[in-house]
């Protein structure tokens, strides 16, 4: 059994109430560790440590802050194998995905914002008789709360810019996947991060998470997770006038036109549907195909999806590992049942994938393609967040746009076409924070990231993140 601890003021500390939660390995379904079930008293201790560390951290010469964040990035890469194994064991994702996507990206997040802080600047405005300039100052103590699907990747996506901008952080990773965040604490200490600058409190959302949101000394909350929890957080934080960045759920459409580069589209659509078992907020779960291409796409897509291997996350031959938890496994299967009741036809998958031996208790689901469902049904309106997609033909640009915009979410859309006029029209008319054209998940970390409608408010990434984690003050000096 591995027991992890909170990371407060630079040291590992047990929860003050002495209580722990079980940590499950999705590949086997077995408990393999314990997680602090922290309460408000642990959050108080973390916030006190962060408050005490703030003046020195905010006042550190930029080059020194840069060097420490770069050292954290290097430390993550130096521990790539251990972190990748930990991420896979906590989340059920394949070790290959953790090694090639999650952990390298976590290192890159620190590297990227370490350099950003050296170049971040503010505006000045001169007029006859006066000069105004804008100060962008760190906020103080800020909170970062992250989900289980890309655990270290998304946790560091918040923590790195917050620290780069000169804040101290109290972070809470998902209670479902806490292990790599725990390992990160040690990496930060070794990199020379002063005690208290970054603190990690583990535990449940409504308890430890809510205590961070409610704490009066926490000036901003960067949250990534479900729309439901985002609404809870907004209810608490809005009347306290905290800065809020809410990166929430998605039900992303893929629009595939007959003039697309077919092979690239097909390969990418397999990934955008089922990478990480479909548990990426940016996965395209509603696939709309121009009618003239529909029959060919359906045949080729289903054939390739059927061939995807589901199994042991540690086996490099596995394309899909396990889904993250028993609760999530049951939720995804219940949506497949719902799709049948709503009149959908299961073209492939639609069932668990039983394993043997140690893995017999794990949570594996076959990649599932469903046809014949209208836009308005729950299957096409609600986020399933698993290896399940629906496919449907369309007859015109107008219909494709209406289908794409016809869900309550607005995170990302992928458009497959070589028609420039159409691309520009759709880019403008789509209700989404991100539009990918002839690609998917191609990320330039300088670009704004976030959603509209029920996918959240605020943008992260690049200068947007540095702006979010700083307060603006205008100074006007008469000449
Ligand atoms: P979740 O909302 O259940 O939990 C996310 C985090 O919030 C966890 O750390 C949890 O402990 C905490 N939390 C839960 N309730 C809280 C509360 N009342 N107060 C404070 N903290 C609370 O989400 P999840 O199931 O971990 O993650 C899946 C969801 O995340 C999906 O909806 C997915 O689309 C979304 N997501 C969005 C993005 C994005 O960038 N928009 C990225 C990844 C995942």
PDB file of C-alpha atoms in Angstrom, residues 28-203:
ATOM      1  CA  UNK A  28      -7.216  -4.245 -11.638  1.00  0.00           C
ATOM      2  CA  UNK A  29     -10.057  -2.642  -9.687  1.00  0.00           C
ATOM      3  CA  UNK A  30      -8.008  -3.139  -6.498  1.00  0.00           C
ATOM      4  CA  UNK A  31      -7.123  -0.628  -3.810  1.00  0.00           C
ATOM      5  CA  UNK A  32      -3.401   0.052  -3.945  1.00  0.00           C
ATOM      6  CA  UNK A  33      -2.943   3.136  -1.812  1.00  0.00           C
ATOM      7  CA  UNK A  34      -4.352   5.701   0.572  1.00  0.00           C
ATOM      8  CA  UNK A  35      -5.009   9.404   0.013  1.00  0.00           C
ATOM      9  CA  UNK A  36      -5.445  12.089   2.685  1.00  0.00           C
ATOM     10  CA  UNK A  37      -9.116  12.935   3.208  1.00  0.00           C
ATOM     11  CA  UNK A  38      -8.120  16.493   4.065  1.00  0.00           C
ATOM     12  CA  UNK A  39     -10.398  19.056   5.654  1.00  0.00           C
ATOM     13  CA  UNK A  40     -10.537  22.832   6.043  1.00  0.00           C
ATOM     14  CA  UNK A  41      -7.828  22.715   8.736  1.00  0.00           C
ATOM     15  CA  UNK A  42      -5.309  21.344   6.224  1.00  0.00           C
ATOM     16  CA  UNK A  43      -6.314  23.994   3.709  1.00  0.00           C
ATOM     17  CA  UNK A  44      -5.873  26.657   6.425  1.00  0.00           C
ATOM     18  CA  UNK A  45      -2.334  25.414   7.088  1.00  0.00           C
ATOM     19  CA  UNK A  46      -1.543  25.442   3.367  1.00  0.00           C
ATOM     20  CA  UNK A  47      -2.924  28.958   2.916  1.00  0.00           C
ATOM     21  CA  UNK A  48      -0.938  30.210   5.930  1.00  0.00           C
ATOM     22  CA  UNK A  49       2.270  28.731   4.510  1.00  0.00           C
ATOM     23  CA  UNK A  50       1.516  30.242   1.110  1.00  0.00           C
ATOM     24  CA  UNK A  51       0.748  33.682   2.584  1.00  0.00           C
ATOM     25  CA  UNK A  52       4.010  33.663   4.529  1.00  0.00           C
ATOM     26  CA  UNK A  53       6.016  32.661   1.457  1.00  0.00           C
ATOM     27  CA  UNK A  54       4.367  35.166  -0.887  1.00  0.00           C
ATOM     28  CA  UNK A  55       6.382  38.400  -0.305  1.00  0.00           C
ATOM     29  CA  UNK A  56       9.740  36.730  -0.871  1.00  0.00           C
ATOM     30  CA  UNK A  57       8.540  34.736  -3.902  1.00  0.00           C
ATOM     31  CA  UNK A  58       6.886  37.767  -5.525  1.00  0.00           C
ATOM     32  CA  UNK A  59      10.040  39.794  -4.870  1.00  0.00           C
ATOM     33  CA  UNK A  60      12.496  37.257  -6.256  1.00  0.00           C
ATOM     34  CA  UNK A  61      14.496  38.447  -9.290  1.00  0.00           C
ATOM     35  CA  UNK A  62      12.824  37.096 -12.422  1.00  0.00           C
ATOM     36  CA  UNK A  63      15.885  35.107 -13.489  1.00  0.00           C
ATOM     37  CA  UNK A  64      15.850  33.216 -10.201  1.00  0.00           C
ATOM     38  CA  UNK A  65      12.140  32.452 -10.492  1.00  0.00           C
ATOM     39  CA  UNK A  66      12.781  31.264 -14.039  1.00  0.00           C
ATOM     40  CA  UNK A  67      15.667  29.034 -12.948  1.00  0.00           C
ATOM     41  CA  UNK A  68      13.566  27.307 -10.290  1.00  0.00           C
ATOM     42  CA  UNK A  69      10.653  26.660 -12.650  1.00  0.00           C
ATOM     43  CA  UNK A  70      13.071  25.328 -15.274  1.00  0.00           C
ATOM     44  CA  UNK A  71      14.589  23.049 -12.653  1.00  0.00           C
ATOM     45  CA  UNK A  72      11.114  21.695 -11.861  1.00  0.00           C
ATOM     46  CA  UNK A  73      10.607  21.013 -15.578  1.00  0.00           C
ATOM     47  CA  UNK A  74      13.933  19.187 -15.719  1.00  0.00           C
ATOM     48  CA  UNK A  75      13.047  17.266 -12.555  1.00  0.00           C
ATOM     49  CA  UNK A  76       9.813  16.040 -14.135  1.00  0.00           C
ATOM     50  CA  UNK A  77      11.686  14.766 -17.188  1.00  0.00           C
ATOM     51  CA  UNK A  78      14.353  13.153 -15.021  1.00  0.00           C
ATOM     52  CA  UNK A  79      11.559  11.161 -13.345  1.00  0.00           C
ATOM     53  CA  UNK A  80       9.674  10.389 -16.545  1.00  0.00           C
ATOM     54  CA  UNK A  81       9.488   6.627 -16.029  1.00  0.00           C
ATOM     55  CA  UNK A  82       8.326   6.762 -12.435  1.00  0.00           C
ATOM     56  CA  UNK A  83       5.772   9.484 -13.162  1.00  0.00           C
ATOM     57  CA  UNK A  84       4.442   7.674 -16.237  1.00  0.00           C
ATOM     58  CA  UNK A  85       3.972   4.459 -14.295  1.00  0.00           C
ATOM     59  CA  UNK A  86       2.281   6.324 -11.452  1.00  0.00           C
ATOM     60  CA  UNK A  87      -0.038   8.137 -13.857  1.00  0.00           C
ATOM     61  CA  UNK A  88      -0.989   4.922 -15.589  1.00  0.00           C
ATOM     62  CA  UNK A  89      -1.598   3.087 -12.319  1.00  0.00           C
ATOM     63  CA  UNK A  90      -3.792   5.888 -10.962  1.00  0.00           C
ATOM     64  CA  UNK A  91      -5.844   6.542 -14.078  1.00  0.00           C
ATOM     65  CA  UNK A  92      -5.912   3.341 -16.165  1.00  0.00           C
ATOM     66  CA  UNK A  93      -4.405   5.145 -19.166  1.00  0.00           C
ATOM     67  CA  UNK A  94      -1.752   3.317 -21.125  1.00  0.00           C
ATOM     68  CA  UNK A  95       1.831   3.803 -20.011  1.00  0.00           C
ATOM     69  CA  UNK A  96       2.593   4.745 -23.613  1.00  0.00           C
ATOM     70  CA  UNK A  97       0.156   7.677 -23.388  1.00  0.00           C
ATOM     71  CA  UNK A  98       1.511   8.751 -20.007  1.00  0.00           C
ATOM     72  CA  UNK A  99       5.118   8.537 -21.256  1.00  0.00           C
ATOM     73  CA  UNK A 100       4.558  10.306 -24.551  1.00  0.00           C
ATOM     74  CA  UNK A 101       1.797  12.788 -23.748  1.00  0.00           C
ATOM     75  CA  UNK A 102       0.993  13.451 -20.086  1.00  0.00           C
ATOM     76  CA  UNK A 103       4.379  13.666 -18.413  1.00  0.00           C
ATOM     77  CA  UNK A 104       6.309  15.426 -21.219  1.00  0.00           C
ATOM     78  CA  UNK A 105       3.522  17.993 -21.366  1.00  0.00           C
ATOM     79  CA  UNK A 106       3.703  18.551 -17.584  1.00  0.00           C
ATOM     80  CA  UNK A 107       7.431  19.284 -17.972  1.00  0.00           C
ATOM     81  CA  UNK A 108       6.708  21.555 -20.916  1.00  0.00           C
ATOM     82  CA  UNK A 109       4.134  23.517 -18.915  1.00  0.00           C
ATOM     83  CA  UNK A 110       6.846  24.518 -16.423  1.00  0.00           C
ATOM     84  CA  UNK A 111       9.399  25.191 -19.150  1.00  0.00           C
ATOM     85  CA  UNK A 112       6.959  27.286 -21.155  1.00  0.00           C
ATOM     86  CA  UNK A 113       5.864  29.501 -18.256  1.00  0.00           C
ATOM     87  CA  UNK A 114       9.429  29.743 -16.911  1.00  0.00           C
ATOM     88  CA  UNK A 115      10.336  31.526 -20.134  1.00  0.00           C
ATOM     89  CA  UNK A 116       7.026  33.422 -20.306  1.00  0.00           C
ATOM     90  CA  UNK A 117       7.767  35.179 -17.017  1.00  0.00           C
ATOM     91  CA  UNK A 118      10.968  36.612 -18.486  1.00  0.00           C
ATOM     92  CA  UNK A 119       9.038  38.207 -21.356  1.00  0.00           C
ATOM     93  CA  UNK A 120       5.747  39.174 -19.733  1.00  0.00           C
ATOM     94  CA  UNK A 121       5.273  42.933 -19.993  1.00  0.00           C
ATOM     95  CA  UNK A 122       2.534  45.500 -19.578  1.00  0.00           C
ATOM     96  CA  UNK A 123       1.321  48.483 -21.554  1.00  0.00           C
ATOM     97  CA  UNK A 124       1.974  52.189 -21.288  1.00  0.00           C
ATOM     98  CA  UNK A 125      -0.137  54.967 -22.805  1.00  0.00           C
ATOM     99  CA  UNK A 126       1.146  58.456 -23.318  1.00  0.00           C
ATOM    100  CA  UNK A 127      -0.949  61.558 -23.987  1.00  0.00           C
ATOM    101  CA  UNK A 128       0.000  65.221 -23.991  1.00  0.00           C
ATOM    102  CA  UNK A 129       0.684  66.056 -20.376  1.00  0.00           C
ATOM    103  CA  UNK A 130       0.513  62.548 -18.895  1.00  0.00           C
ATOM    104  CA  UNK A 131       1.877  59.052 -19.041  1.00  0.00           C
ATOM    105  CA  UNK A 132      -0.162  56.085 -17.883  1.00  0.00           C
ATOM    106  CA  UNK A 133       1.272  52.673 -17.306  1.00  0.00           C
ATOM    107  CA  UNK A 134      -0.247  49.382 -16.289  1.00  0.00           C
ATOM    108  CA  UNK A 135       1.082  47.412 -13.382  1.00  0.00           C
ATOM    109  CA  UNK A 136       0.395  43.682 -13.442  1.00  0.00           C
ATOM    110  CA  UNK A 137       0.974  42.387  -9.955  1.00  0.00           C
ATOM    111  CA  UNK A 138       0.654  38.868  -8.594  1.00  0.00           C
ATOM    112  CA  UNK A 139      -2.573  38.230  -6.716  1.00  0.00           C
ATOM    113  CA  UNK A 140      -1.129  36.577  -3.606  1.00  0.00           C
ATOM    114  CA  UNK A 141      -2.403  33.091  -2.778  1.00  0.00           C
ATOM    115  CA  UNK A 142      -4.352  31.367  -5.548  1.00  0.00           C
ATOM    116  CA  UNK A 143      -6.101  27.996  -5.783  1.00  0.00           C
ATOM    117  CA  UNK A 144      -5.808  25.399  -8.542  1.00  0.00           C
ATOM    118  CA  UNK A 145      -8.259  22.486  -8.692  1.00  0.00           C
ATOM    119  CA  UNK A 146      -7.861  19.864 -11.408  1.00  0.00           C
ATOM    120  CA  UNK A 147      -9.564  16.698 -12.745  1.00  0.00           C
ATOM    121  CA  UNK A 148      -8.507  13.070 -13.243  1.00  0.00           C
ATOM    122  CA  UNK A 149      -8.340  12.697 -17.001  1.00  0.00           C
ATOM    123  CA  UNK A 150      -4.922  14.306 -17.594  1.00  0.00           C
ATOM    124  CA  UNK A 151      -3.785  14.487 -13.982  1.00  0.00           C
ATOM    125  CA  UNK A 152      -0.271  15.984 -13.904  1.00  0.00           C
ATOM    126  CA  UNK A 153      -0.710  17.626 -17.310  1.00  0.00           C
ATOM    127  CA  UNK A 154      -3.677  19.736 -16.170  1.00  0.00           C
ATOM    128  CA  UNK A 155      -2.504  20.293 -12.593  1.00  0.00           C
ATOM    129  CA  UNK A 156       0.768  21.826 -13.854  1.00  0.00           C
ATOM    130  CA  UNK A 157      -1.116  23.782 -16.527  1.00  0.00           C
ATOM    131  CA  UNK A 158      -2.506  25.846 -13.609  1.00  0.00           C
ATOM    132  CA  UNK A 159       0.331  25.727 -11.118  1.00  0.00           C
ATOM    133  CA  UNK A 160       3.113  26.741 -13.540  1.00  0.00           C
ATOM    134  CA  UNK A 161       1.600  30.055 -14.752  1.00  0.00           C
ATOM    135  CA  UNK A 162       0.387  30.905 -11.251  1.00  0.00           C
ATOM    136  CA  UNK A 163       3.918  30.521  -9.877  1.00  0.00           C
ATOM    137  CA  UNK A 164       5.464  32.206 -12.921  1.00  0.00           C
ATOM    138  CA  UNK A 165       3.317  35.281 -12.317  1.00  0.00           C
ATOM    139  CA  UNK A 166       4.649  35.471  -8.743  1.00  0.00           C
ATOM    140  CA  UNK A 167       1.774  33.906  -6.812  1.00  0.00           C
ATOM    141  CA  UNK A 168       1.858  31.228  -4.169  1.00  0.00           C
ATOM    142  CA  UNK A 169      -0.427  28.273  -4.799  1.00  0.00           C
ATOM    143  CA  UNK A 170      -2.659  25.884  -2.913  1.00  0.00           C
ATOM    144  CA  UNK A 171      -3.459  23.092  -5.345  1.00  0.00           C
ATOM    145  CA  UNK A 172      -5.810  20.150  -5.168  1.00  0.00           C
ATOM    146  CA  UNK A 173      -5.492  17.359  -7.718  1.00  0.00           C
ATOM    147  CA  UNK A 174      -8.367  14.973  -8.287  1.00  0.00           C
ATOM    148  CA  UNK A 175      -8.880  12.496  -5.447  1.00  0.00           C
ATOM    149  CA  UNK A 176      -9.159   9.840  -8.158  1.00  0.00           C
ATOM    150  CA  UNK A 177      -5.621  10.431  -9.483  1.00  0.00           C
ATOM    151  CA  UNK A 178      -3.452  12.107  -6.807  1.00  0.00           C
ATOM    152  CA  UNK A 179      -0.210  10.189  -7.105  1.00  0.00           C
ATOM    153  CA  UNK A 180       1.807  12.199  -9.629  1.00  0.00           C
ATOM    154  CA  UNK A 181       0.919  15.448  -7.833  1.00  0.00           C
ATOM    155  CA  UNK A 182       2.320  13.876  -4.675  1.00  0.00           C
ATOM    156  CA  UNK A 183       5.556  13.042  -6.516  1.00  0.00           C
ATOM    157  CA  UNK A 184       5.682  16.588  -7.886  1.00  0.00           C
ATOM    158  CA  UNK A 185       6.034  17.983  -4.355  1.00  0.00           C
ATOM    159  CA  UNK A 186       9.361  16.227  -3.909  1.00  0.00           C
ATOM    160  CA  UNK A 187      10.532  17.378  -7.350  1.00  0.00           C
ATOM    161  CA  UNK A 188       9.713  20.989  -6.407  1.00  0.00           C
ATOM    162  CA  UNK A 189      11.675  20.741  -3.173  1.00  0.00           C
ATOM    163  CA  UNK A 190      14.702  19.319  -5.000  1.00  0.00           C
ATOM    164  CA  UNK A 191      14.425  22.077  -7.626  1.00  0.00           C
ATOM    165  CA  UNK A 192      14.864  24.665  -4.878  1.00  0.00           C
ATOM    166  CA  UNK A 193      11.294  25.970  -4.674  1.00  0.00           C
ATOM    167  CA  UNK A 194      11.119  27.779  -1.313  1.00  0.00           C
ATOM    168  CA  UNK A 195       8.812  26.167   1.282  1.00  0.00           C
ATOM    169  CA  UNK A 196       5.221  27.373   1.173  1.00  0.00           C
ATOM    170  CA  UNK A 197       5.341  28.722  -2.385  1.00  0.00           C
ATOM    171  CA  UNK A 198       3.416  25.696  -3.644  1.00  0.00           C
ATOM    172  CA  UNK A 199       1.271  23.498  -1.424  1.00  0.00           C
ATOM    173  CA  UNK A 200      -0.790  20.436  -2.320  1.00  0.00           C
ATOM    174  CA  UNK A 201      -3.844  19.391  -0.340  1.00  0.00           C
ATOM    175  CA  UNK A 202      -5.398  16.061  -1.269  1.00  0.00           C
ATOM    176  CA  UNK A 203      -8.996  15.076  -0.708  1.00  0.00           C
TER     177      UNK A 203
END
